[in-house]
Coordinates of C-alpha atoms and ligand atoms in Angstrom, one line a residue:
M1055 CA 84.1 102.2 67.7
S1056 CA 82.7 100.7 70.9
V1057 CA 84.8 101.6 74.0
P1058 CA 84.2 101.6 77.8
C1059 CA 82.5 104.8 78.9
V1060 CA 81.0 106.2 82.1
R1061 CA 77.4 107.1 81.5
V1062 CA 76.0 110.1 83.4
P1063 CA 73.1 112.5 83.2
R1064 CA 74.2 115.6 81.2
E1065 CA 74.0 117.9 84.2
E1066 CA 76.6 115.8 86.1
G1067 CA 78.9 115.6 83.0
E1068 CA 81.6 118.2 84.0
A1069 CA 81.8 117.1 87.6
T1070 CA 82.2 113.4 86.5
R1071 CA 84.7 114.3 83.8
Q1072 CA 86.8 116.2 86.4
A1073 CA 86.5 113.3 88.9
L1074 CA 87.7 110.9 86.2
A1075 CA 90.5 113.2 85.2
D1076 CA 91.7 113.5 88.8
L1077 CA 91.9 109.7 88.9
D1078 CA 93.8 109.7 85.5
L1079 CA 91.1 107.5 84.0
L1080 CA 90.0 109.6 80.9
D1081 CA 90.5 107.9 77.6
D1082 CA 92.0 110.8 75.6
A1083 CA 91.9 108.8 72.4
H1084 CA 88.1 109.0 72.1
D1085 CA 85.6 111.9 72.2
I1086 CA 82.8 112.3 74.7
T1087 CA 79.4 111.7 73.1
V1088 CA 75.9 112.9 74.0
E1089 CA 72.8 110.8 73.5
G1090 CA 69.4 112.1 74.8
D1091 CA 69.9 113.4 78.3
R1092 CA 73.0 111.2 78.8
L1093 CA 76.7 111.8 78.4
Y1094 CA 79.2 109.0 77.6
I1095 CA 82.7 109.7 78.8
P1096 CA 85.3 107.3 77.5
V1097 CA 87.6 105.8 80.2
S1098 CA 91.0 104.2 79.8
E1099 CA 90.8 101.5 82.6
P1100 CA 87.2 100.5 83.2
T1101 CA 88.1 98.2 86.1
A1102 CA 89.7 101.2 88.0
V1103 CA 86.5 103.3 87.8
P1104 CA 85.0 103.7 91.3
A1105 CA 81.8 101.7 91.8
E1106 CA 79.6 104.8 92.1
F1107 CA 79.9 105.3 88.3
D1108 CA 78.0 103.4 85.7
V1109 CA 80.4 101.9 83.2
V1110 CA 78.9 100.8 79.8
T1111 CA 80.2 100.0 76.3
H1112 CA 79.3 102.8 73.8
D1113 CA 80.3 104.0 70.4
A1114 CA 82.7 106.9 70.6
P1115 CA 84.5 108.6 67.7
E1116 CA 88.3 108.4 67.7
R1117 CA 90.0 111.8 68.2
D1118 CA 91.9 112.5 65.0
R1119 CA 94.3 114.8 66.7
Q1120 CA 95.5 111.9 69.0
T1121 CA 98.2 109.7 67.6
L1122 CA 98.1 106.1 68.8
P1123 CA 101.1 103.6 68.7
A1124 CA 99.4 101.6 65.9
D1125 CA 99.3 104.8 63.8
I1126 CA 103.1 105.1 64.0
L1127 CA 103.9 101.4 63.8
G1128 CA 101.3 100.1 61.3
W1129 CA 100.6 97.2 63.7
E1130 CA 99.0 96.9 67.2
P1131 CA 101.4 96.3 70.0
S1132 CA 100.3 94.2 72.9
Y1133 CA 100.5 96.1 76.2
E1134 CA 98.8 96.9 79.4
R1135 CA 99.0 100.0 81.7
L1136 CA 100.0 100.0 85.3
G1137 CA 99.5 103.6 86.5
D1138 CA 101.8 105.6 84.2
I1139 CA 103.9 102.6 83.2
V1140 CA 103.2 100.8 80.0
V1141 CA 104.0 97.1 80.2
L1142 CA 104.7 95.4 76.8
D1143 CA 104.2 91.8 76.1
E1144 CA 106.5 91.3 73.1
D1145 CA 108.7 88.2 72.6
D1146 CA 110.8 89.9 69.9
P1147 CA 113.2 92.5 71.5
E1148 CA 113.4 94.5 68.2
R1149 CA 109.5 94.7 68.0
A1150 CA 109.5 95.7 71.7
R1151 CA 112.0 98.5 71.1
E1152 CA 109.9 99.8 68.2
A1153 CA 106.7 99.6 70.2
A1154 CA 108.3 101.5 73.1
R1155 CA 109.5 104.3 70.8
A1156 CA 106.0 104.5 69.3
I1157 CA 104.3 104.6 72.7
A1158 CA 106.6 107.3 73.9
E1159 CA 105.8 109.4 70.8
S1160 CA 102.0 108.7 70.9
A1161 CA 99.3 110.3 72.9
I1162 CA 99.4 107.6 75.6
P1163 CA 100.7 109.1 78.8
A1164 CA 103.7 106.9 79.6
K1165 CA 106.4 107.8 82.0
T1166 CA 108.1 104.5 81.5
V1167 CA 107.8 101.6 79.0
V1168 CA 109.0 98.1 79.9
N1169 CA 108.9 94.7 78.4
R1170 CA 108.9 91.3 80.2
A1171 CA 112.4 90.0 80.6
S1172 CA 111.6 86.9 82.6
P1173 CA 108.7 84.9 83.9
I1174 CA 107.4 85.7 87.4
E1175 CA 110.0 83.9 89.6
G1176 CA 111.3 83.1 93.0
E1177 CA 109.7 83.1 96.4
L1178 CA 108.8 86.8 96.1
R1179 CA 107.1 86.2 92.7
I1180 CA 108.9 89.1 91.0
R1181 CA 109.6 89.6 87.2
R1182 CA 112.6 91.1 85.6
W1183 CA 112.0 93.9 83.1
D1184 CA 113.7 95.5 80.1
V1185 CA 113.3 99.2 80.7
L1186 CA 112.9 100.6 77.1
H1187 CA 111.8 104.2 77.8
G1188 CA 112.2 106.3 80.9
E1189 CA 113.7 104.8 84.0
D1190 CA 111.3 105.0 87.0
T1191 CA 109.6 101.7 87.8
E1192 CA 107.6 103.1 90.6
T1193 CA 104.0 104.2 90.0
V1194 CA 100.5 104.6 91.5
H1195 CA 98.0 102.2 89.9
R1196 CA 94.2 102.7 90.4
E1197 CA 91.7 99.9 90.7
Y1198 CA 88.0 100.1 91.7
G1199 CA 88.5 103.4 93.5
C1200 CA 91.7 102.4 95.4
A1201 CA 95.2 103.7 94.7
F1202 CA 98.2 101.4 95.0
A1203 CA 101.8 102.7 95.0
L1204 CA 104.2 100.0 93.9
D1205 CA 107.5 99.4 92.2
I1206 CA 107.2 96.8 89.5
A1207 CA 110.9 95.9 89.8
E1208 CA 110.5 95.1 93.5
V1209 CA 107.0 93.6 94.1
Y1210 CA 104.4 91.3 92.5
F1211 CA 101.4 93.0 91.1
S1212 CA 99.0 91.9 88.3
P1213 CA 96.3 94.4 87.0
R1214 CA 94.7 91.4 85.2
L1215 CA 93.3 90.1 88.5
A1216 CA 91.3 93.3 89.2
T1217 CA 87.9 91.7 88.4
E1218 CA 88.7 88.6 90.5
R1219 CA 89.9 90.7 93.5
H1220 CA 86.7 92.7 93.2
R1221 CA 84.6 89.6 93.2
V1222 CA 86.2 88.5 96.5
V1223 CA 86.2 91.9 98.2
E1224 CA 82.5 92.4 97.4
Q1225 CA 81.8 89.5 99.8
V1226 CA 83.5 91.2 102.7
E1227 CA 81.2 92.4 105.5
P1228 CA 81.9 95.4 107.8
D1229 CA 83.8 94.4 111.0
E1230 CA 84.7 90.9 109.7
R1231 CA 88.3 89.8 110.4
F1232 CA 90.1 89.5 107.0
F1233 CA 93.5 87.9 106.8
D1234 CA 95.6 87.9 103.5
M1235 CA 98.4 85.4 103.9
F1236 CA 100.3 86.7 100.8
A1237 CA 99.2 90.3 100.7
G1238 CA 101.7 92.0 98.4
V1239 CA 101.1 95.8 98.2
G1240 CA 97.5 95.2 99.4
P1241 CA 95.1 94.8 96.4
F1242 CA 92.8 92.6 98.5
V1243 CA 93.6 94.1 101.9
I1244 CA 93.0 97.8 101.1
P1245 CA 89.5 97.4 99.5
A1246 CA 88.5 95.0 102.2
A1247 CA 89.5 97.6 104.8
K1248 CA 87.5 100.2 102.9
R1249 CA 84.5 98.0 103.3
G1250 CA 85.0 98.1 107.1
A1251 CA 86.9 94.9 107.7
E1252 CA 89.6 94.6 110.3
C1253 CA 92.5 93.4 108.1
V1254 CA 95.9 91.7 108.5
G1255 CA 98.2 91.4 105.5
V1256 CA 101.4 89.3 105.6
D1257 CA 104.2 89.2 103.0
L1258 CA 107.7 87.8 102.9
N1259 CA 108.7 90.8 100.7
E1260 CA 109.6 93.7 103.0
V1261 CA 109.4 96.2 100.2
A1262 CA 105.8 95.0 99.4
V1263 CA 104.9 95.4 103.1
G1264 CA 106.3 98.9 103.1
Y1265 CA 104.0 99.7 100.1
L1266 CA 101.1 98.0 101.9
R1267 CA 101.5 100.4 104.9
E1268 CA 101.9 103.3 102.5
N1269 CA 98.8 102.3 100.6
A1270 CA 96.8 101.9 103.8
E1271 CA 97.6 105.5 104.6
R1272 CA 97.0 106.7 101.0
N1273 CA 93.5 105.1 101.0
G1274 CA 92.6 106.3 104.5
V1275 CA 92.3 102.8 106.1
A1276 CA 95.6 102.7 108.2
D1277 CA 93.5 102.3 111.4
R1278 CA 92.0 99.0 110.1
V1279 CA 95.2 97.5 108.5
T1280 CA 98.0 95.6 110.2
A1281 CA 100.9 94.8 107.9
I1282 CA 103.4 92.2 108.9
A1283 CA 106.7 91.3 107.1
G1284 CA 107.8 87.7 107.2
D1285 CA 106.9 84.1 106.5
V1286 CA 103.2 83.7 107.3
R1287 CA 103.9 80.4 108.9
G1288 CA 105.8 82.2 111.7
V1289 CA 103.1 84.8 112.4
E1290 CA 101.9 84.7 116.1
G1291 CA 98.8 86.0 117.8
Y1292 CA 96.2 85.3 115.2
D1293 CA 95.2 81.6 116.0
D1294 CA 91.5 81.0 115.5
W1295 CA 91.2 84.6 114.3
A1296 CA 90.0 84.9 110.7
D1297 CA 86.5 85.1 109.3
R1298 CA 88.0 85.2 105.8
L1299 CA 91.4 84.0 104.5
V1300 CA 92.9 84.9 101.1
M1301 CA 95.7 82.6 99.8
N1302 CA 97.0 83.9 96.5
L1303 CA 100.2 82.0 96.0
P1304 CA 99.0 79.7 93.3
H1305 CA 101.9 77.3 92.8
S1306 CA 102.5 76.4 96.4
A1307 CA 99.4 77.4 98.5
D1308 CA 99.0 73.8 99.5
E1309 CA 102.2 74.0 101.6
F1310 CA 100.5 76.7 103.7
L1311 CA 97.2 75.0 104.5
D1312 CA 98.2 74.0 108.0
A1313 CA 99.0 77.6 108.7
A1314 CA 95.6 78.6 107.2
V1315 CA 93.7 76.1 109.4
A1316 CA 95.5 77.5 112.5
L1317 CA 94.4 81.1 111.5
A1318 CA 90.8 80.2 110.7
G1319 CA 88.1 81.1 113.2
D1320 CA 85.0 79.0 113.9
D1321 CA 83.3 79.9 110.7
C1322 CA 85.8 81.0 108.1
T1323 CA 85.6 81.5 104.3
L1324 CA 88.8 80.6 102.4
H1325 CA 89.7 81.9 98.9
Y1326 CA 92.3 79.4 97.7
Y1327 CA 94.1 80.2 94.4
D1328 CA 95.7 77.4 92.4
I1329 CA 97.2 76.6 89.0
Q1330 CA 96.4 73.2 87.7
H1331 CA 96.0 71.2 84.5
E1332 CA 92.6 71.8 82.8
S1333 CA 91.8 68.1 83.1
D1334 CA 91.2 68.4 86.9
P1335 CA 91.7 72.1 87.8
F1336 CA 89.9 71.9 91.2
G1337 CA 90.5 68.4 92.5
P1338 CA 94.1 68.8 93.9
G1339 CA 93.2 72.0 95.8
E1340 CA 90.0 70.5 97.2
R1341 CA 91.7 67.3 98.3
A1342 CA 94.5 69.3 99.9
I1343 CA 92.1 71.6 101.8
R1344 CA 90.0 68.6 103.0
A1345 CA 93.1 66.8 104.2
A1346 CA 94.3 69.8 106.2
A1347 CA 91.0 70.9 107.6
E1348 CA 88.6 68.0 108.0
D1349 CA 89.8 66.9 111.5
E1350 CA 88.5 70.2 112.9
Y1351 CA 86.1 71.6 110.3
D1352 CA 83.2 70.7 108.1
V1353 CA 84.4 71.7 104.7
E1354 CA 81.9 73.1 102.1
V1355 CA 83.0 74.2 98.6
L1356 CA 81.0 77.3 97.9
E1357 CA 82.4 78.0 94.4
R1358 CA 84.8 76.5 91.9
R1359 CA 85.9 79.4 89.7
E1360 CA 88.1 79.6 86.6
V1361 CA 89.9 82.9 87.0
R1362 CA 92.0 82.8 83.7
S1363 CA 94.0 80.7 81.4
Y1364 CA 97.6 80.6 82.7
A1365 CA 99.4 78.6 80.1
P1366 CA 98.4 76.1 77.4
H1367 CA 96.2 73.5 79.2
E1368 CA 96.8 75.2 82.6
L1369 CA 94.2 77.2 84.5
N1370 CA 94.4 79.7 87.3
V1371 CA 91.5 78.8 89.5
C1372 CA 90.0 79.8 92.8
L1373 CA 88.2 77.6 95.3
D1374 CA 85.9 79.5 97.7
V1375 CA 85.5 77.2 100.7
R1376 CA 83.6 77.6 104.0
L1377 CA 85.1 76.0 107.1
Y1378 CA 82.7 75.4 110.0
R1379 CA 84.3 74.2 113.2
T1380 CA 82.8 70.8 114.3
Ligands
SAM1466 N1 98.0 89.1 97.0 C1 98.9 89.9 96.3 C2 98.3 90.3 94.9 O1 97.3 89.7 94.6 O2 98.9 91.1 94.2 C3 100.3 89.2 96.1 C4 100.2 87.8 95.5 S1 101.8 87.2 94.9 C5 101.2 86.0 93.8 C6 102.3 86.2 96.3 C7 103.0 87.0 97.4 O3 103.3 86.0 98.4 C8 104.3 87.6 97.0 O4 104.2 89.0 97.3 C9 105.3 87.0 97.9 O5 106.3 87.8 98.3 C10 104.5 86.4 99.0 N2 105.0 85.2 99.7 C11 105.7 84.2 99.2 N3 106.0 83.3 100.2 C12 105.5 83.8 101.3 C13 105.5 83.3 102.7 N4 106.1 82.2 103.1 N5 104.9 84.1 103.6 C14 104.3 85.3 103.3 N6 104.3 85.8 102.0 C15 104.9 85.0 101.1

């Protein structure tokens, strides 16, 4: 069976296996394989593997001593992992309960198993959960070499956006001024600070801002991160400041474009997230940005990107836009 693996020279095998074990990234359901002078170490969350490792897809035999949920259930439950919490995506409550029992009995390390009990809702973009196994909803999730403490009952966090966040963060230059207007627990801010940027993260959710501060400490970047609790439209002291702005509040980012223009410096890249009908996914955002910025800036769309399907006929998209002051 083909699974994500870290490929290393044999002589680096044990050190790499230990490093991945420390990060809780080993896939215990598959065996390590050797091919020529290379070792293939199966990993559970490929997007969380630090960039210094080479992640490839490779055949790895299943470990027969490991029991997986599907072995117990006879069907494959739909779930994702957030640290040591397993998040189910089951519409039928009885199926969800069965899946939670099987996951708890299986080899998957799961402190808590939850199922979605509501859509993401409200200003703070939080979901309600049915806690089906365990009780603790706080965890530490790892993504691209960063560790994020968070409580899924108190803050927004989506592991599905890991690749998209990485795409944005890879553009960050050392010493640039990076401003995340809806920062959550810091999944953009922390890796941007790790690249050497001076970062500001704002969020209305005080609990999320508490985690953002904790995560800045945890990842060794507290000296480059300013965390502010409150409505970003009321934040003072950062007019004309930002070299890069992130706006990940897809349903209502357009209401914050005046604030974004006030924060933007003379040459600023804006990453604007939106959810729109597939018939015109980029048009509404682009028109809103031009209307807000064109009095002061030349507006150049650098990239129109489909991030993921959000609902039938609706797309989550990102516009990368450069604003040059005229
Ligand atoms: N950027 C984070 C991430 O990718 O995980 C969080 C994104 S989440 C979709 C949007 C965040 O915006 C939530 O944490 C919410 O609390 C925050 N928010 C909503 N309205 C806000 C406002 N007026 N000012 C600042 N933050 C706000």
